[in-house]
């Protein structure tokens, strides 16, 4: 188990996330008519730092973005609309590792193994992959997280895994079941 303590053992270090997560949300906000610079300023983001390959931001800031952007953009269904903007951004390492995997099972195992490269929220992995015959169960353990992930971020992550599975296999992969502890976003006509 990895500790959240600083190297000197005194205070916990701040949890961070890959800058690409914020860049996808900024691209979404722009597409919804919001000024990129204004959104970045609202959340205290340094745009130049986000463009760096190893750019990171506090996970708490990313959480604020997920919680506040739906109202700013006037889109309560934001989780369903972010993924296309993320897909057009530079793919994070986890996506490249996923797509380079020899099998879908290997890809899912690698995604769980390297989750903290993209999103560091807990001393233990927040995701778990359970294999039962030819079925895979991805379990997100929010109780392990130091930052409660917003519902929108969870839905976006699940849609991302589904999109990657389809890209990797070139088949219309569909989940057999999805169980959530919260309501789905509203559906508008």
mmCIF file of N, CA, C and O in Angstrom, residues 17-26 49-57 62 117-118:
data_model
loop_
_atom_site.group_PDB
_atom_site.id
_atom_site.type_symbol
_atom_site.label_atom_id
_atom_site.label_comp_id
_atom_site.label_asym_id
_atom_site.label_seq_id
_atom_site.Cartn_x
_atom_site.Cartn_y
_atom_site.Cartn_z
ATOM 1 N N UNK A 17 -4.163 14.956 -10.238
ATOM 2 C CA UNK A 17 -4.692 14.292 -11.423
ATOM 3 C C UNK A 17 -3.934 14.790 -12.646
ATOM 4 O O UNK A 17 -3.408 15.895 -12.647
ATOM 5 N N UNK A 18 -3.917 13.980 -13.672
ATOM 6 C CA UNK A 18 -3.266 14.370 -14.923
ATOM 7 C C UNK A 18 -3.974 15.579 -15.519
ATOM 8 O O UNK A 18 -5.203 15.690 -15.475
ATOM 9 N N UNK A 19 -3.186 16.485 -16.074
ATOM 10 C CA UNK A 19 -3.719 17.718 -16.646
ATOM 11 C C UNK A 19 -4.728 17.450 -17.766
ATOM 12 O O UNK A 19 -5.643 18.243 -17.968
ATOM 13 N N UNK A 20 -4.567 16.351 -18.460
ATOM 14 C CA UNK A 20 -5.491 16.024 -19.557
ATOM 15 C C UNK A 20 -6.937 15.977 -19.120
ATOM 16 O O UNK A 20 -7.842 16.283 -19.901
ATOM 17 N N UNK A 21 -7.187 15.608 -17.856
ATOM 18 C CA UNK A 21 -8.558 15.597 -17.348
ATOM 19 C C UNK A 21 -9.157 17.000 -17.394
ATOM 20 O O UNK A 21 -10.300 17.188 -17.812
ATOM 21 N N UNK A 22 -8.395 17.990 -16.960
ATOM 22 C CA UNK A 22 -8.877 19.369 -16.981
ATOM 23 C C UNK A 22 -8.968 19.890 -18.413
ATOM 24 O O UNK A 22 -9.895 20.645 -18.743
ATOM 25 N N UNK A 23 -8.023 19.504 -19.263
ATOM 26 C CA UNK A 23 -8.053 19.958 -20.654
ATOM 27 C C UNK A 23 -9.318 19.481 -21.368
ATOM 28 O O UNK A 23 -9.910 20.224 -22.158
ATOM 29 N N UNK A 24 -9.744 18.266 -21.082
ATOM 30 C CA UNK A 24 -10.979 17.751 -21.681
ATOM 31 C C UNK A 24 -12.177 18.574 -21.209
ATOM 32 O O UNK A 24 -13.061 18.908 -22.003
ATOM 33 N N UNK A 25 -12.198 18.917 -19.912
ATOM 34 C CA UNK A 25 -13.308 19.718 -19.394
ATOM 35 C C UNK A 25 -13.278 21.136 -19.960
ATOM 36 O O UNK A 25 -14.327 21.727 -20.238
ATOM 37 N N UNK A 26 -12.083 21.694 -20.145
ATOM 38 C CA UNK A 26 -11.976 23.024 -20.763
ATOM 39 C C UNK A 26 -12.461 22.992 -22.214
ATOM 40 O O UNK A 26 -13.139 23.918 -22.670
ATOM 41 N N UNK A 49 0.863 25.359 -17.749
ATOM 42 C CA UNK A 49 1.243 24.163 -16.980
ATOM 43 C C UNK A 49 0.415 22.953 -17.397
ATOM 44 O O UNK A 49 0.909 21.824 -17.408
ATOM 45 N N UNK A 50 -0.854 23.174 -17.751
ATOM 46 C CA UNK A 50 -1.713 22.064 -18.169
ATOM 47 C C UNK A 50 -1.250 21.460 -19.484
ATOM 48 O O UNK A 50 -1.497 20.285 -19.751
ATOM 49 N N UNK A 51 -0.599 22.253 -20.315
ATOM 50 C CA UNK A 51 -0.142 21.760 -21.618
ATOM 51 C C UNK A 51 1.148 20.944 -21.530
ATOM 52 O O UNK A 51 1.572 20.353 -22.519
ATOM 53 N N UNK A 52 1.775 20.911 -20.368
ATOM 54 C CA UNK A 52 3.006 20.138 -20.209
ATOM 55 C C UNK A 52 2.676 18.645 -20.134
ATOM 56 O O UNK A 52 1.668 18.249 -19.550
ATOM 57 N N UNK A 53 3.527 17.827 -20.710
ATOM 58 C CA UNK A 53 3.309 16.378 -20.743
ATOM 59 C C UNK A 53 3.079 15.809 -19.348
ATOM 60 O O UNK A 53 2.204 14.975 -19.142
ATOM 61 N N UNK A 54 3.832 16.275 -18.390
ATOM 62 C CA UNK A 54 3.700 15.767 -17.022
ATOM 63 C C UNK A 54 2.855 16.689 -16.146
ATOM 64 O O UNK A 54 2.908 16.619 -14.924
ATOM 65 N N UNK A 55 2.048 17.550 -16.779
ATOM 66 C CA UNK A 55 1.223 18.492 -16.032
ATOM 67 C C UNK A 55 0.249 17.792 -15.090
ATOM 68 O O UNK A 55 -0.349 16.777 -15.441
ATOM 69 N N UNK A 56 0.116 18.338 -13.887
ATOM 70 C CA UNK A 56 -0.790 17.802 -12.876
ATOM 71 C C UNK A 56 -1.588 18.955 -12.283
ATOM 72 O O UNK A 56 -1.186 20.115 -12.383
ATOM 73 N N UNK A 57 -2.706 18.634 -11.671
ATOM 74 C CA UNK A 57 -3.478 19.616 -10.944
ATOM 75 C C UNK A 57 -4.074 18.932 -9.722
ATOM 76 O O UNK A 57 -4.197 17.695 -9.713
ATOM 77 N N UNK A 62 -10.107 19.422 -9.819
ATOM 78 C CA UNK A 62 -10.832 18.664 -10.842
ATOM 79 C C UNK A 62 -12.240 18.332 -10.351
ATOM 80 O O UNK A 62 -13.216 18.429 -11.105
ATOM 81 N N UNK A 117 -1.866 7.011 -12.516
ATOM 82 C CA UNK A 117 -1.140 7.877 -13.442
ATOM 83 C C UNK A 117 -2.067 9.017 -13.874
ATOM 84 O O UNK A 117 -1.651 10.165 -14.014
ATOM 85 N N UNK A 118 -3.336 8.704 -14.056
ATOM 86 C CA UNK A 118 -4.313 9.681 -14.502
ATOM 87 C C UNK A 118 -5.008 10.382 -13.347
ATOM 88 O O UNK A 118 -5.210 11.584 -13.367
#
